[in-house]
């Protein structure tokens, strides 16, 4: 199970990074989101993978699941959302002001569909 | 009276001239002269104590944590310099009053001059290394202002900049050296440092400390190879040259050598570094002084030469050499200041400083000529003038040094050569300008300047003569006391006399005098020889060096930081790969000792789905909508994974965030191109794919390595104390709102800031709004589908109820402010989607910005509230209350904090989405324009 879990985080991280290295803003934002999923899963697993662990004190389940990574990841998810939102709006603003959605601010030809 | 006054009076006095006006120059000069005159009186009153061996000291703490104390001492060495600085300073104030033209801003000049004077006094009196350094840098800065006083001249600006660069860089070296010394000794107190000679010289850090201190001293005192800045500093007004670049500032370097002599000298390194540098500078300066045509250029180079002589003496290993150095400091200051003043007068009266154009001026200005002759004779070392005394002592000491061992005879030989050159340029300076035939045609007709302008020079010339004739009466006490401070143990007996009998030094001296005269007479051969060399302009070389450095830095910046995000990402990833990958190769075995948990079908299915969707997101990224849909699958599987591995809080949060993120990205996609054009070629794709694969491999390996190793967590503390300390059974929530409440406060603040930033970014944004999708299919005309409208309105109260429930139970069961806030936000957004912004905005008549800000405020106030009860920030308290009809209820302040979180999340999320949504309203005036 551990191998499968780490493989999944690895694949997600790789895909996220690949997208983050693209030249247009939207894939980069998508890539960052994907990367943040991978990072959240990775961080979460630092407390171990508990199946059916107790969640609330007094639960009858197994040993209590590690609450610390959970608390950290919970805020990370919300902050990740704020970051995604900020970067995508920044991308829109850049396109509005620069007329391009290239991450380097290059003025490149817009795709054909836009010219209609 | 406190010795502090000696420094503080001129420091405060630097403000006095600013109150004067340029029209009443005499009064301005008088006002300026009062503080240094008073300071001189204070110093004079302490002189008796100092001569008797006392060291008056005054101090107060400045920054005790750094070991910085505002401590001033007045020992013999300080007194010598204090008298020089204040005495010559007063003469310069008088001289400058007549030298500067009415067009020059005299109050400004005096203010800079006084600032410099105070800084210089600070250096010589500081009793703390850091304080000394502080004043050291202050002299660099104030001399920059003074050299650049005629700031409209490019020469002055460039000369000032060069001086600041060289002495400033040296100052930084000096600071480093002082810090090292402070570390070795354990304090920056000067006396302790001076007393710790053995400890310092036994320390391995002695050599670097010595080198750094010497760099500071050599740059300041224009020692070879840093001498080049001094001739260019001559662009300053002549009073500045006379004061800073002969009598005082350039003496700061040799003062430092004398000051730290007890602690640093006595080693081989000191002997060779200081001695040979001094010797090289002595010869270099003397040779070029002979060749210059500019009066001030001759004087600048001769100053370099004499500073070299002083450095050489301080470097030698005899105690008497130090005494000779101190005597020469005094002598050089008097005759060189006088010579600079005459040079200034000549320039002032004739309009030129070119030796080739000047001749026979003594008829027109006999008084000035007298000053020049006396000071020149002192500089040449003619008997009965003060320069002779120190030169004889110098020659005596060079005969006895152990420097260079078997080749030691070179030192006196070269010293004699230096004296010979010194004689030659002194004669050239005086004879060429004031005699040597009749007076030629000049830009102005020269005549004697007003008496107060010559008087300072006359006074200094008289001093040269008096000290030269009666050394025992005048200089012995002062120099002897100064020597006691610069040497450890008893100072050698000082017998200053004009006549020491026939001995080798006298022979060398005579040889120098005769040789120098011969050289002057035959100088045209030397000039012809020198013409074969390409003339070097230090300023051009310096400027070229500076420009070369700037270009190099610019190129480096352009290479590393070319504005391309892709390039930055590349460097970042490569760094990660190298660092983490490199560290992983040191791990012997990736798999740890923990047994692996078994797999089940559901897990495999989920993992495959996530991987498939992730890969599809990447592969299909040019078709953005499909890529986005694939991304949402990954998000949902992530949420399921949290649920599967006992983290219901995370699963709920992830689910809610997933919904909000997708709505946001969909909205954004509406305004952005629907497809990504093909840009990267195959090599780029391959490179990125390889990088990504490497990165993924490292992440997976790390994750696997951690998961298979035994876990040691601090979490047990939170589990144990959750109920007793935070009053909640949901440990995750208790951590968020109680144990790590401060972190959460920071996080909701970030959320709020991001929302505000987005709000500003969307302000006046104009975007093209497509009317059809990428394939040309028009968007549906039905903006608000009926089914969605009805469903969303039905769901809203239900969703709000759920969010209240989640919020309230959060402390004891999965839930809490974050999740409840997201649920509320999603329910409201659904209304926006179904009904449009205008309809919703009319009914939800409140702004979201205040809600988000109020949320952070509530959370912060909850934290502050605990102060009112005398507890640290964010201490929580809780209790059980019995409410009729409802029963036992537990209330905690943490719940109030959670309310803040809830409000922030709702406010921020809606601020982001509702503002983005507003762009789509049909009433936007810009829309039609954009379309056209």
mmCIF file of C-alpha atoms in Angstrom, chain B residues 471-669:
data_model
loop_
_atom_site.group_PDB
_atom_site.id
_atom_site.type_symbol
_atom_site.label_atom_id
_atom_site.label_comp_id
_atom_site.label_asym_id
_atom_site.label_seq_id
_atom_site.Cartn_x
_atom_site.Cartn_y
_atom_site.Cartn_z
ATOM 1 C CA UNK B 471 63.395 70.975 19.279
ATOM 2 C CA UNK B 472 64.102 70.143 22.899
ATOM 3 C CA UNK B 473 62.023 73.054 24.157
ATOM 4 C CA UNK B 474 59.057 72.643 21.842
ATOM 5 C CA UNK B 475 58.347 69.122 20.727
ATOM 6 C CA UNK B 476 59.995 66.797 23.218
ATOM 7 C CA UNK B 477 57.220 66.630 25.807
ATOM 8 C CA UNK B 478 54.427 66.285 23.295
ATOM 9 C CA UNK B 479 56.147 63.621 21.204
ATOM 10 C CA UNK B 480 57.444 61.786 24.250
ATOM 11 C CA UNK B 481 53.952 61.567 25.740
ATOM 12 C CA UNK B 482 52.510 60.431 22.436
ATOM 13 C CA UNK B 483 55.197 57.756 22.158
ATOM 14 C CA UNK B 484 54.281 56.390 25.590
ATOM 15 C CA UNK B 485 50.782 55.727 24.290
ATOM 16 C CA UNK B 486 51.961 54.113 21.069
ATOM 17 C CA UNK B 487 54.473 51.800 22.743
ATOM 18 C CA UNK B 488 54.176 49.215 25.452
ATOM 19 C CA UNK B 489 56.455 49.657 28.375
ATOM 20 C CA UNK B 490 58.606 52.724 29.020
ATOM 21 C CA UNK B 491 59.210 54.952 26.011
ATOM 22 C CA UNK B 492 62.828 55.448 24.967
ATOM 23 C CA UNK B 493 64.528 58.595 26.112
ATOM 24 C CA UNK B 494 64.030 61.269 23.525
ATOM 25 C CA UNK B 495 66.896 63.660 22.923
ATOM 26 C CA UNK B 496 65.952 66.034 20.187
ATOM 27 C CA UNK B 497 68.861 68.157 19.107
ATOM 28 C CA UNK B 498 69.963 69.867 15.945
ATOM 29 C CA UNK B 499 73.525 68.671 16.214
ATOM 30 C CA UNK B 500 74.361 65.041 16.910
ATOM 31 C CA UNK B 501 77.964 65.184 15.798
ATOM 32 C CA UNK B 502 79.466 63.661 12.678
ATOM 33 C CA UNK B 503 77.892 60.293 12.012
ATOM 34 C CA UNK B 504 76.638 58.128 9.191
ATOM 35 C CA UNK B 505 73.099 59.573 9.094
ATOM 36 C CA UNK B 506 74.527 63.059 8.708
ATOM 37 C CA UNK B 507 76.627 61.827 5.815
ATOM 38 C CA UNK B 508 73.583 60.254 4.175
ATOM 39 C CA UNK B 509 71.692 63.465 4.733
ATOM 40 C CA UNK B 510 74.389 65.531 3.134
ATOM 41 C CA UNK B 511 74.554 63.114 0.221
ATOM 42 C CA UNK B 512 70.809 63.487 -0.248
ATOM 43 C CA UNK B 513 71.007 67.269 -0.201
ATOM 44 C CA UNK B 514 73.807 67.462 -2.725
ATOM 45 C CA UNK B 515 72.443 64.661 -4.882
ATOM 46 C CA UNK B 516 68.995 66.208 -4.865
ATOM 47 C CA UNK B 517 70.353 69.532 -6.014
ATOM 48 C CA UNK B 518 72.301 67.880 -8.805
ATOM 49 C CA UNK B 519 69.234 65.908 -9.837
ATOM 50 C CA UNK B 520 67.179 69.085 -9.952
ATOM 51 C CA UNK B 521 69.719 70.824 -12.105
ATOM 52 C CA UNK B 522 69.932 67.837 -14.464
ATOM 53 C CA UNK B 523 66.224 67.094 -14.332
ATOM 54 C CA UNK B 524 65.644 67.366 -18.074
ATOM 55 C CA UNK B 525 67.329 63.959 -18.552
ATOM 56 C CA UNK B 526 64.880 62.436 -16.138
ATOM 57 C CA UNK B 527 61.928 64.053 -17.881
ATOM 58 C CA UNK B 528 63.197 62.795 -21.227
ATOM 59 C CA UNK B 529 63.486 59.297 -19.772
ATOM 60 C CA UNK B 530 59.978 59.413 -18.348
ATOM 61 C CA UNK B 531 58.515 60.537 -21.690
ATOM 62 C CA UNK B 532 59.305 57.094 -23.115
ATOM 63 C CA UNK B 533 56.553 55.618 -20.911
ATOM 64 C CA UNK B 534 52.921 55.778 -21.772
ATOM 65 C CA UNK B 535 51.270 58.207 -19.327
ATOM 66 C CA UNK B 536 48.888 56.437 -16.992
ATOM 67 C CA UNK B 537 45.768 58.101 -15.815
ATOM 68 C CA UNK B 538 44.611 56.422 -12.658
ATOM 69 C CA UNK B 539 41.171 57.935 -12.942
ATOM 70 C CA UNK B 540 40.550 56.506 -16.387
ATOM 71 C CA UNK B 541 41.780 53.106 -15.260
ATOM 72 C CA UNK B 542 39.589 53.296 -12.206
ATOM 73 C CA UNK B 543 36.523 54.322 -14.192
ATOM 74 C CA UNK B 544 37.206 51.574 -16.701
ATOM 75 C CA UNK B 545 37.473 49.109 -13.830
ATOM 76 C CA UNK B 546 34.206 50.276 -12.337
ATOM 77 C CA UNK B 547 32.474 50.076 -15.705
ATOM 78 C CA UNK B 548 33.883 46.643 -16.319
ATOM 79 C CA UNK B 549 32.469 45.467 -13.011
ATOM 80 C CA UNK B 550 29.072 46.986 -13.711
ATOM 81 C CA UNK B 551 28.980 45.349 -17.124
ATOM 82 C CA UNK B 552 30.016 42.023 -15.671
ATOM 83 C CA UNK B 553 27.327 42.229 -12.997
ATOM 84 C CA UNK B 554 24.743 43.182 -15.597
ATOM 85 C CA UNK B 555 25.691 40.252 -17.761
ATOM 86 C CA UNK B 556 25.482 37.909 -14.825
ATOM 87 C CA UNK B 557 22.049 39.259 -13.949
ATOM 88 C CA UNK B 558 20.896 38.950 -17.539
ATOM 89 C CA UNK B 559 22.009 35.356 -17.635
ATOM 90 C CA UNK B 560 20.546 34.320 -14.319
ATOM 91 C CA UNK B 561 17.530 36.565 -14.174
ATOM 92 C CA UNK B 562 16.205 37.148 -17.659
ATOM 93 C CA UNK B 563 12.573 37.607 -16.640
ATOM 94 C CA UNK B 564 11.517 34.188 -17.852
ATOM 95 C CA UNK B 565 9.426 32.227 -15.378
ATOM 96 C CA UNK B 566 10.320 29.064 -17.223
ATOM 97 C CA UNK B 567 13.994 29.737 -16.720
ATOM 98 C CA UNK B 568 13.542 30.313 -12.986
ATOM 99 C CA UNK B 569 11.495 27.165 -12.633
ATOM 100 C CA UNK B 570 14.200 25.279 -14.461
ATOM 101 C CA UNK B 571 16.925 26.433 -12.071
ATOM 102 C CA UNK B 572 14.706 25.690 -9.107
ATOM 103 C CA UNK B 573 13.941 22.159 -10.259
ATOM 104 C CA UNK B 574 17.536 21.415 -11.141
ATOM 105 C CA UNK B 575 18.592 22.616 -7.686
ATOM 106 C CA UNK B 576 15.997 20.397 -6.037
ATOM 107 C CA UNK B 577 17.050 17.438 -8.133
ATOM 108 C CA UNK B 578 20.700 17.914 -7.273
ATOM 109 C CA UNK B 579 20.252 18.575 -3.558
ATOM 110 C CA UNK B 580 17.535 16.072 -2.690
ATOM 111 C CA UNK B 581 18.637 13.530 -5.269
ATOM 112 C CA UNK B 582 22.187 13.819 -4.011
ATOM 113 C CA UNK B 583 21.064 13.331 -0.431
ATOM 114 C CA UNK B 584 18.992 10.299 -1.400
ATOM 115 C CA UNK B 585 21.969 8.571 -2.981
ATOM 116 C CA UNK B 586 23.521 8.502 0.474
ATOM 117 C CA UNK B 587 20.619 6.465 1.786
ATOM 118 C CA UNK B 588 21.708 2.872 1.833
ATOM 119 C CA UNK B 589 18.274 1.369 1.635
ATOM 120 C CA UNK B 590 15.121 3.123 0.567
ATOM 121 C CA UNK B 591 12.770 0.756 2.337
ATOM 122 C CA UNK B 592 12.666 1.051 6.098
ATOM 123 C CA UNK B 593 11.896 -1.510 8.740
ATOM 124 C CA UNK B 594 8.115 -1.039 8.982
ATOM 125 C CA UNK B 595 6.034 -3.879 7.550
ATOM 126 C CA UNK B 596 3.991 -2.920 4.503
ATOM 127 C CA UNK B 597 0.216 -2.771 4.784
ATOM 128 C CA UNK B 598 -1.825 -4.947 2.481
ATOM 129 C CA UNK B 599 -3.495 -3.608 -0.642
ATOM 130 C CA UNK B 600 -7.159 -3.857 -1.469
ATOM 131 C CA UNK B 601 -9.081 -3.464 -4.697
ATOM 132 C CA UNK B 602 -10.608 -0.127 -3.848
ATOM 133 C CA UNK B 603 -7.210 1.377 -3.160
ATOM 134 C CA UNK B 604 -5.733 0.111 -6.386
ATOM 135 C CA UNK B 605 -8.716 1.459 -8.319
ATOM 136 C CA UNK B 606 -8.435 4.872 -6.636
ATOM 137 C CA UNK B 607 -4.700 5.132 -7.175
ATOM 138 C CA UNK B 608 -4.984 4.119 -10.818
ATOM 139 C CA UNK B 609 -7.731 6.644 -11.331
ATOM 140 C CA UNK B 610 -5.675 9.425 -9.758
ATOM 141 C CA UNK B 611 -2.593 8.559 -11.780
ATOM 142 C CA UNK B 612 -4.583 8.234 -14.981
ATOM 143 C CA UNK B 613 -6.338 11.556 -14.409
ATOM 144 C CA UNK B 614 -3.069 13.258 -13.467
ATOM 145 C CA UNK B 615 -1.338 12.016 -16.595
ATOM 146 C CA UNK B 616 -4.332 12.996 -18.694
ATOM 147 C CA UNK B 617 -4.261 16.504 -17.212
ATOM 148 C CA UNK B 618 -0.678 16.847 -18.323
ATOM 149 C CA UNK B 619 -0.966 15.165 -21.720
ATOM 150 C CA UNK B 620 -4.169 16.937 -22.726
ATOM 151 C CA UNK B 621 -3.112 20.309 -21.367
ATOM 152 C CA UNK B 622 -3.552 22.044 -24.701
ATOM 153 C CA UNK B 623 -7.269 21.260 -24.595
ATOM 154 C CA UNK B 624 -7.858 23.221 -21.493
ATOM 155 C CA UNK B 625 -11.425 22.268 -20.589
ATOM 156 C CA UNK B 626 -10.729 18.545 -20.730
ATOM 157 C CA UNK B 627 -7.523 19.053 -18.806
ATOM 158 C CA UNK B 628 -9.507 20.871 -16.151
ATOM 159 C CA UNK B 629 -12.057 18.079 -15.899
ATOM 160 C CA UNK B 630 -9.240 15.593 -15.424
ATOM 161 C CA UNK B 631 -7.815 17.805 -12.696
ATOM 162 C CA UNK B 632 -11.123 17.684 -10.846
ATOM 163 C CA UNK B 633 -10.963 13.899 -10.862
ATOM 164 C CA UNK B 634 -7.594 14.062 -9.145
ATOM 165 C CA UNK B 635 -9.060 16.425 -6.562
ATOM 166 C CA UNK B 636 -11.966 14.144 -5.827
ATOM 167 C CA UNK B 637 -9.784 11.078 -5.508
ATOM 168 C CA UNK B 638 -7.553 13.041 -3.141
ATOM 169 C CA UNK B 639 -10.591 13.809 -1.055
ATOM 170 C CA UNK B 640 -11.524 10.119 -1.036
ATOM 171 C CA UNK B 641 -7.982 9.235 -0.014
ATOM 172 C CA UNK B 642 -8.261 11.514 3.006
ATOM 173 C CA UNK B 643 -11.520 9.827 3.958
ATOM 174 C CA UNK B 644 -9.989 6.395 3.502
ATOM 175 C CA UNK B 645 -7.004 7.180 5.732
ATOM 176 C CA UNK B 646 -8.933 8.401 8.784
ATOM 177 C CA UNK B 647 -9.013 12.130 8.051
ATOM 178 C CA UNK B 648 -12.662 13.130 7.691
ATOM 179 C CA UNK B 649 -11.883 16.821 8.330
ATOM 180 C CA UNK B 650 -9.512 16.869 5.406
ATOM 181 C CA UNK B 651 -11.903 14.994 3.171
ATOM 182 C CA UNK B 652 -14.640 17.528 3.820
ATOM 183 C CA UNK B 653 -12.316 20.482 3.304
ATOM 184 C CA UNK B 654 -10.847 19.035 0.135
ATOM 185 C CA UNK B 655 -14.300 18.353 -1.262
ATOM 186 C CA UNK B 656 -15.522 21.879 -0.622
ATOM 187 C CA UNK B 657 -12.330 23.493 -1.901
ATOM 188 C CA UNK B 658 -12.458 21.271 -4.968
ATOM 189 C CA UNK B 659 -15.885 22.639 -5.865
ATOM 190 C CA UNK B 660 -14.818 26.234 -5.356
ATOM 191 C CA UNK B 661 -11.559 25.776 -7.271
ATOM 192 C CA UNK B 662 -13.307 24.235 -10.242
ATOM 193 C CA UNK B 663 -15.880 27.019 -10.424
ATOM 194 C CA UNK B 664 -13.063 29.538 -10.255
ATOM 195 C CA UNK B 665 -10.985 27.889 -12.970
ATOM 196 C CA UNK B 666 -14.034 27.457 -15.201
ATOM 197 C CA UNK B 667 -14.824 31.128 -14.861
ATOM 198 C CA UNK B 668 -11.239 32.046 -15.596
ATOM 199 C CA UNK B 669 -11.151 29.754 -18.591
#
